[in-house]
Short mmCIF file of C-alpha atoms in Angstrom, two decimals:
data_model
loop_
_atom_site.label_atom_id
_atom_site.label_comp_id
_atom_site.label_asym_id
_atom_site.label_seq_id
_atom_site.Cartn_x
_atom_site.Cartn_y
_atom_site.Cartn_z
CA LEU A 1 119.44 83.55 102.93
CA PHE A 2 116.74 82.72 100.41
CA GLY A 3 116.28 79.09 99.42
CA GLY A 4 119.75 78.31 100.82
CA VAL A 5 121.34 81.08 98.72
CA ASP A 6 123.02 84.15 100.23
CA MET A 7 121.47 86.92 98.12
CA ALA A 8 123.85 89.53 99.53
CA GLY A 9 126.76 87.68 97.93
CA LEU A 10 125.22 87.65 94.46
CA PRO A 11 126.16 90.47 92.08
CA PRO A 12 123.42 92.38 90.23
CA GLY A 13 122.45 90.49 87.08
CA ASP A 14 123.51 87.13 88.48
CA PRO A 15 121.31 84.51 86.75
CA GLN A 16 120.43 82.86 90.07
CA LEU A 17 119.40 86.21 91.59
CA VAL A 18 117.43 87.16 88.48
CA SER A 19 115.65 83.79 88.58
CA MET A 20 114.74 84.24 92.25
CA ILE A 21 113.42 87.76 91.59
CA VAL A 22 111.37 86.64 88.58
CA ASN A 23 109.89 83.77 90.59
CA HIS A 24 109.07 86.19 93.41
CA LEU A 25 107.38 88.58 90.96
CA LYS A 26 105.33 85.65 89.66
CA THR A 27 104.28 84.58 93.15
CA GLN A 28 103.20 88.16 93.85
CA GLY A 29 100.90 87.95 90.82
CA LEU A 30 102.52 90.83 88.93
CA PHE A 31 102.85 89.01 85.62
CA ASP A 32 99.19 88.01 85.71
CA GLN A 33 98.23 91.56 86.66
CA PHE A 34 100.26 93.02 83.79
CA ARG A 35 98.78 90.51 81.35
CA ARG A 36 95.23 91.42 82.43
CA GLU A 37 96.08 95.12 82.24
CA CYS A 38 97.31 94.75 78.66
CA LEU A 39 94.57 92.42 77.46
CA ALA A 40 91.87 94.69 78.86
CA ASP A 41 92.19 97.19 76.03
CA VAL A 42 94.11 95.37 73.30
CA ASP A 43 91.08 94.82 71.08
CA THR A 44 90.44 98.58 70.91
CA LYS A 45 93.88 99.44 69.53
CA PRO A 46 94.36 100.17 65.81
CA ALA A 47 97.29 97.74 65.57
CA TYR A 48 95.13 94.84 66.77
CA LEU A 49 92.20 95.78 64.55
CA ASN A 50 94.52 96.13 61.56
CA LEU A 51 96.16 92.75 62.20
CA LYS A 52 92.80 91.07 62.66
CA GLN A 53 91.58 92.53 59.34
CA ARG A 54 94.77 91.49 57.53
CA VAL A 55 94.55 87.90 58.82
CA ASP A 56 90.82 87.72 58.02
CA ASN A 57 91.48 88.94 54.47
CA PHE A 58 94.41 86.55 54.04
CA VAL A 59 92.31 83.57 55.18
CA SER A 60 89.33 84.60 53.04
CA ASN A 61 91.51 84.95 49.95
CA HIS A 62 93.10 81.58 50.59
CA LEU A 63 89.74 79.88 51.13
CA SER A 64 88.33 81.44 47.96
CA ASN A 65 90.78 79.25 46.01
CA HIS A 66 89.31 76.07 47.50
CA THR A 67 86.08 74.39 46.59
CA TRP A 68 84.18 72.95 49.50
CA SER A 69 83.29 69.30 49.40
CA PRO A 70 82.28 66.79 52.07
CA HIS A 71 85.64 65.08 51.54
CA LEU A 72 87.66 68.22 52.22
CA ASN A 73 90.20 67.61 54.97
CA LYS A 74 89.42 70.64 57.16
CA ASN A 75 92.23 69.95 59.63
CA GLN A 76 94.80 69.82 56.85
CA LEU A 77 93.42 73.02 55.29
CA ARG A 78 93.43 74.75 58.70
CA ASN A 79 97.03 73.72 59.36
CA ASN A 80 98.05 74.82 55.86
CA ILE A 81 96.50 78.26 56.39
CA ARG A 82 98.15 78.52 59.82
CA GLN A 83 101.56 77.78 58.26
CA LEU A 84 100.99 80.30 55.47
CA VAL A 85 100.00 83.01 57.95
CA LEU A 86 103.09 82.28 60.05
CA GLN A 87 105.37 82.28 56.98
CA SER A 88 103.90 85.56 55.73
CA GLY A 89 105.45 87.48 58.65
CA MET A 90 102.27 89.48 59.21
CA LEU A 91 101.88 88.17 62.77
CA GLU A 92 105.36 89.22 63.86
CA GLN A 93 104.91 92.68 62.41
CA GLY A 94 101.41 93.03 63.82
CA VAL A 95 102.36 91.83 67.29
CA ASP A 96 105.28 94.28 67.40
CA ARG A 97 102.83 97.10 66.65
CA ILE A 98 100.37 95.84 69.25
CA VAL A 99 103.11 95.76 71.87
CA ALA A 100 104.10 99.31 70.92
CA GLN A 101 100.52 100.52 71.36
CA VAL A 102 99.50 98.47 74.41
CA VAL A 103 102.57 97.59 76.48
CA ASP A 104 105.07 100.37 75.83
CA PRO A 105 102.87 103.20 77.22
CA LYS A 106 102.40 101.26 80.48
CA ILE A 107 106.01 100.28 81.10
CA ASN A 108 107.37 103.42 82.76
CA HIS A 109 104.38 104.69 84.71
CA ILE A 110 102.60 101.46 85.69
CA PHE A 111 104.79 98.37 85.40
CA ARG A 112 108.25 99.64 86.35
CA PRO A 113 107.23 101.29 89.66
CA GLN A 114 105.39 98.15 90.76
CA VAL A 115 108.28 95.86 89.79
CA GLU A 116 110.80 98.12 91.52
CA ARG A 117 108.72 98.19 94.70
CA VAL A 118 108.38 94.39 94.81
CA VAL A 119 112.08 93.87 94.01
CA ARG A 120 113.15 96.32 96.74
CA GLU A 121 110.89 94.55 99.23
CA PHE A 122 112.28 91.18 98.11
CA LEU A 123 115.92 92.26 98.44
CA SER A 124 115.40 94.15 101.72
CA PRO A 125 112.23 93.01 103.48
CA GLY A 126 110.75 95.75 105.62
CA SER A 127 112.82 98.52 104.02
CA CYS A 128 109.96 99.90 101.93
CA VAL A 129 107.72 100.68 104.89
CA ASP A 130 109.07 104.21 105.35
CA GLU A 131 108.83 105.18 101.69
CA PRO A 132 106.21 107.81 100.85
CA GLN A 133 103.26 106.42 98.96
CA VAL A 134 102.93 107.74 95.42
CA PRO A 135 99.31 108.45 94.47
CA LEU A 136 97.93 105.71 92.23
CA THR A 137 96.61 106.45 88.77
CA ALA A 138 93.02 105.47 88.04
CA THR A 139 94.26 102.41 86.17
CA GLU A 140 96.47 101.34 89.07
CA SER A 141 93.63 101.84 91.56
CA LYS A 142 91.35 99.72 89.37
CA THR A 143 94.04 97.04 89.07
CA ASP A 144 94.64 97.04 92.84
CA ALA A 145 90.90 96.68 93.47
CA ILE A 146 90.77 93.73 91.06
CA LEU A 147 93.75 92.11 92.78
CA GLU A 148 92.21 92.54 96.24
CA GLN A 149 89.00 90.88 95.03
CA GLY A 150 91.01 87.95 93.70
CA MET A 151 92.84 87.36 96.99
#
C-alpha cells in the first residue's frame, strides 16, 4: 500500500499510479537534477545562440521604429514586444531546436536509466539491491557528486 492505494492492483499507465511515480521522482530530486544537467550547457549550443541572436535582432528592429522620450511607456512597449515575439513563432521553433540539441542526447543514456532505477525501487522496494552497478559516465559521476553535496 502507498498512500492508502494498493499499487499492485493498478494497471501500468493508470493515472493514479503515474501520478504517484511522478511525485516520487520529484521527491528523489530527479527533475531538478535533469534541469540542472540540461541548463549547464544550454548556452553553448548553436540552437540557443541562434535563438538569442534572432530575438535580439527582432527587438532591436522593433525598437528602431520608436523614438525615445521621457513620456514613453516602457512597460507597454515591453509588453508589446513580448507579444510580438510570442506571435512570431520564433520561440517555439527555437525551443524545439534547443531541446533537440540539449535534452534528446541525454534521454537514453542519462535520464532513462536513472528514472527506470528509481521507478523499479519505488514499485519493488529492495529489489534493486542485487542488480549489477553500471559504470557511471563522467557526466553522471559529476551529477551524483553535486547531488551528494546538496543533501
